[in-house]
Amino acid sequence: MAKADRKSASLDDVIKDLYLCNKCGFCQPACKVYKTDLNESFSARGRVQLIKGVAEGKLPVDEGFRDAVNSCLLCQECTVACPSGVKPHELVLAARRYMQQTEGLPLDKKIILGTLADPFRRKLAFSTARFLRDKVSNKIQGFNDLKGIDVRGLPIDKTGFIDQVPELNKAPVSKGKVGFFVGCFINHSLAKTGHAIVKVLNKNDIDVVVPKKQVCCGTPQNAYGDFELAKKNARKNIRLYKDLDAVITGCGSCGAMLKNEYLHLFADEPDFLPEVENFAKKIFDFSTYVMHEIKLDPQKFKVFHHKVTYHDGCHMSRGLKITKEPRDILKSIPRIEYVELREADRCCGAAGLFQSYFYEIATEISRQKVQNIDNTGADIVVTGCPACVHRIQGSLRLTGKEQKVVHLADLLAEAYQ
Amino acid sequence: MLTQAMIKELTAIVGSQNIITNQAGLAAYGYDATLMAQRPVGIVFPRSTEDTSALVKYANQVGLVMVPRGAGTNLSGGSLPLENSLVVCLSRMTRILEIDPKNFTATVEAGLVNFDLQEALEKYGYYYPPDPASYKASTLGGNIAECSGGPRCFKYGVTRDYILGLEVVLPSGKIIEVGGKNFKSEFRYDMTRLLVGSEGTLGLVTKAILRILPKPFAKRTMLAIYNKVEDASRTVADIVAAGIIPTTLEMMDNLLINTADEHVKLGLPRDAGALLIIEVDGYEVDLDKQVRLIEELCEKADVRSFKVATSQAEADQLWLARRTVIGSVGRRRPSYSLQDVTIPRSTFPQMVDAILACSRRYDLPIGILAHAGDGNFHPLVLFDERDASEVERVHKAEVDLIRDALALGGTMSGEHGIGVLKKEYLAWEFSETAIEAFRKIKRSFDPTAILNRGKIVDLAAEG
Amino acid sequence: MQDKLLEKLTSVVGAEHLVENPAQMGAFLTGAEAPLAVVLPGGTAEVAAVITLCNDLGVKLCVGGHTVSSKGLSGGVAMVLSRMNRVLEIDHENLVAEVEAGALHSMFQQQIAEQGLYFPPEPYGGEGSSIGACISAGDLDCKSFLYGPPRTYVLGFEMVLPTGEVLNCGSKVIKNVSGYDLIHFIVGSRGTLGVITKVLLKLLPLPEARRTIIGSFASLAKAVQVAQIIMERKIYPARLNLLNAPLAGQLAPGSGPIAAGPQVLVDLEGFQNSTEHLADELMALFRLEGARDALCLDQPAAIDDFWRQWLQLKKAYHDAAQDRAIDFLVGPAHLAEALNGLEKLVADLDSDSGLIVHILNGNLRLFPSPAHDLPALLQEVNRLALRLGGNLAGDLGYRLKCEELRENEMWQEMVALTDGIRSRFDPKGILAPGVHQ
């Protein structure tokens, strides 16, 4: 299948792929949005057919079409399920690109995406959010559950992680050096996870470089078709980590963006592409790096008496195809009681901006996740994606549940002497 | 077109969350799994039997033709909206009302997806035998409307054999119950049997009482690979003649082996002519003997390799390949035409020959997939819907395949139904007396043809 | 007009196949009313000619294999299909047989058994009943749980419509969803939609092994408990029946009667290994559960003989009870409760009244002693059945259910719908006048 062209403003390039869909409907059960709303336009098959309608000039781009295309989680389950090899998530990206190019993004999205892409504005936004959370939200009734998001419980760090640590974090005994790509969520709201990653790597004799000038990976911009902005950030990041042999991410979405999506973005720049390929090769998710590259020493674990389950983030499991390593790492911790989560690799309902634009569906998807978690009887939910940590923790809290959600690195840092 | 007044009335019945009238929505409900498409005037989602009844009564008042729909995975156009029709989509009626394993029944709403029921039954150690390839997506209401089959039919039968009772909203809007939780619950006629497979032309099924069974104690899944498709079809005939009733006996030819393997990555030999997936179930102590007998028959037909799956995971992978094979042909050509012609099992080799000849005659790749034990073929004619000359040849090939099957004493539809796709050929299979009998049935339920008009048969007055 | 009709009928079937002497007609009739004549057509064309004649003249017609119910048939014609009794084809490759409607059910079964094939449904009315009657009645039997009800075995049929046309449906394929499912709808239509002349039947390979296990117990409650243990062990035999003591006492399995008491009868059919194992398991279970007597038949002749006795006994009770048999279903899990409830209603459940329970179908048949007031008892049994999620069987059950639940609109709708179908097939209302009354 040809890659959705990240430059063109027309759907012509994906017409061939649109025709590949023979409407068998086998993607329906894979689409969590469809399974929740049970409306064909909000299903993978529906979206593909509607995009085909627009591409053929048989359908206008109207509110119904925009909703259909924007209601995609980009979780990629449909792509895995499709027997014909259609990649509906790629087609959705192409359609979003088409809309961004032909009619521009709506103002709210434009502001959000622009803010995330710019480190200064991003910092300002998180500080404002922190202020609102602490000073305003308590005074407004019902503000704790804002469209399914646990506003009061939302952790926002006063100082970003990148500003909390030096550029070079040396291990007591140094056997190697890696870069750490922090990402927006770890930087601003999960600094403790950032520290955990550094701690575990340092404990395993690895120096960790945290470049101060790193910027947002570009996932949000890419997801809504602003490929220029995504590329701008991508270029910065690629250059920034040039001299390092390995770059660690602690976020499935960042990881998948850096490792896979950058290649798509620069597919039309043959001169730059080798550099992108070189960059992609050295991206490691925290879990694979500690498991395969530094061969985590299980001797160093202390006994950990908890019942634990694992949630696969969409971009972790289907983007980076990492499912085994986190589980193996968890199971190797002495006395840990690991239980498998039903529908572990199904979206938790966050999906970036999806949760605020389709909050009713998102809330229902999260409710199912909470239910499945509850059924495991685990007291700790582990995942590899900060966005999932927030979404799941928030949903648990809003429904009065006590389970804790942590990043794999958090748990490892705690279990590690 | 729906008038504003109609939209208001319909909204009053189902609520604003359960009606769609925008362009994108209409387009999304204008197709099923066939190549045909036509936009409806609106889509409503009843949430209860009472909603459904109120909708149907209102549609009668204003003369709106209704098309029932579940998940829209239909392969004959049975759920396809024709001109000016309102889609009544039951996909949001998904409740499981009761699972009563000790009495072997489950009561469900029509929109429940087959697989979701299977999952719920799993914890009781039970299952619902009819499992069409689409079972992860298709609704039980849809399965009932089309009398879906599936790979287990050889031993366990089809949907009609597992429906004990139905709650039905008649084309007048009145609600009836036919059958019940027990056998012998029918009034005068076996109305349940008539409604199963009636493609939503006689009534809207809102609830169903299903017969469920405990899962078999043991099973064996076998994979037999052949150099030639003819050898595989010889085995099929031999197994049936030997009086063995496997749970399933599925065949895929070379083309399908390749596309399936590209999707599921089983490592099947890409040069094999055909494969058979054979499954037997029952008491553990009986199975080895059956497997040995089947192996002997396979060897007699020059099987290239014969293997018994050693784990459930291995068997599951085989089944995944089988269940998704139809869609996987998209990897060769973008469009396919899928038939469900069925022939007496003894003529299996002749039908294979007929398909091969048809493929040559029209220079079209045709993948042969068959529920071989049932004599049920799914010839997949591959093409590109944008190539007009190819489409014309495909149409001719379809017609030939139907004629071939009928000439062998078969039927044009083993499990997908007539819908609109095969309506024009009805007279090849049925006498005028039989078609008139169909009309008598339709008229008895729906004299104005307000429900799913234009499917299976036309009433004379419709023009 | 009568003479003219008789003349025309004679010209269709021939004088030797028309009976108009009331004394001779008696051999072909059940019921008190008297038709004009009994005709015995020799083939489909003759059947069609007779029906056309009757339809033209508006004469009532009723059909049977060897005997015909004369209910509502005064001045009408009784048609007996006993001359149309051939097995036209036994197709081993497709496991299909084509049979004329007048063929005797039990003889057909015997004939195919000799060729290693099997048609599971039990003869509806004992030795004398025909294949046509089996399909026309479509009645559930105690083997339906394992093998499915009779419709499961119908692949196609030839039927002469009340208006004289010949309707053919189905073929040798075992999966068919082409058009409306007339193939199975016709099963159980009791001769109201047309006269079935031929059927195409699906067959099975004859089971490799059979065992019959009979146990007698101290009480009905104990016997039901044992039957339920069998189900809990997920053993689903071809038959699993329970008889109360009065009925059980009339059976002589093997060498003679076994110890008195309610009996559990098990008919195992299947593969050699599992059948032997299960027979051992059940015998041990019976003994463990304190059976007064337990017996396992393993010789085919003894097994056949036993079940023949059983069918005859069942028929005898049905014949004797006439319309007094109470047939109801509650599901297998509710049988103990149903028996408790029944005990309260009739008090003499294990002495005067006859009782047959098809355990797997959750089906009970009570033959109440003449002392009971039937309409009142029916009402009570109906309530009992409804309370347990069941119902009385058939049309009566549907009517009483609607009455009890005050489903008046549904009742009227069902009557209108079924009347509508029937009158569209039979506009002059000539066929089966006694049915659905």
JSON list of C-alpha atoms in Angstrom, two decimals, chain A residues 181 217 219 249-261 280 283-285 315 319-320:
[
{"chain": "A", "resi": 181, "resn": "PHE", "atom": "CA", "xyz": [13.34, 12.11, 24.63]},
{"chain": "A", "resi": 217, "resn": "CYS", "atom": "CA", "xyz": [7.53, 15.05, 18.79]},
{"chain": "A", "resi": 219, "resn": "THR", "atom": "CA", "xyz": [2.13, 13.57, 17.18]},
{"chain": "A", "resi": 249, "resn": "THR", "atom": "CA", "xyz": [11.36, 7.36, 25.00]},
{"chain": "A", "resi": 250, "resn": "GLY", "atom": "CA", "xyz": [8.96, 6.80, 27.83]},
{"chain": "A", "resi": 251, "resn": "CYS", "atom": "CA", "xyz": [5.83, 7.29, 25.78]},
{"chain": "A", "resi": 252, "resn": "GLY", "atom": "CA", "xyz": [4.36, 4.97, 23.15]},
{"chain": "A", "resi": 253, "resn": "SER", "atom": "CA", "xyz": [3.00, 7.85, 21.10]},
{"chain": "A", "resi": 254, "resn": "CYS", "atom": "CA", "xyz": [6.27, 9.76, 21.06]},
{"chain": "A", "resi": 255, "resn": "GLY", "atom": "CA", "xyz": [8.10, 6.54, 20.30]},
{"chain": "A", "resi": 256, "resn": "ALA", "atom": "CA", "xyz": [5.88, 5.58, 17.40]},
{"chain": "A", "resi": 257, "resn": "MET", "atom": "CA", "xyz": [6.12, 9.11, 16.03]},
{"chain": "A", "resi": 258, "resn": "LEU", "atom": "CA", "xyz": [9.91, 9.24, 16.19]},
{"chain": "A", "resi": 259, "resn": "LYS", "atom": "CA", "xyz": [10.44, 5.70, 14.99]},
{"chain": "A", "resi": 260, "resn": "ASN", "atom": "CA", "xyz": [7.72, 5.29, 12.35]},
{"chain": "A", "resi": 261, "resn": "GLU", "atom": "CA", "xyz": [5.90, 8.45, 11.48]},
{"chain": "A", "resi": 280, "resn": "ALA", "atom": "CA", "xyz": [14.54, 6.06, 13.61]},
{"chain": "A", "resi": 283, "resn": "ILE", "atom": "CA", "xyz": [14.82, 5.08, 18.99]},
{"chain": "A", "resi": 284, "resn": "PHE", "atom": "CA", "xyz": [14.06, 2.65, 21.80]},
{"chain": "A", "resi": 285, "resn": "ASP", "atom": "CA", "xyz": [11.14, 2.48, 24.10]},
{"chain": "A", "resi": 315, "resn": "HIS", "atom": "CA", "xyz": [0.80, 3.32, 19.84]},
{"chain": "A", "resi": 319, "resn": "GLY", "atom": "CA", "xyz": [2.60, 1.47, 16.58]},
{"chain": "A", "resi": 320, "resn": "LEU", "atom": "CA", "xyz": [5.80, 0.13, 18.10]}
]
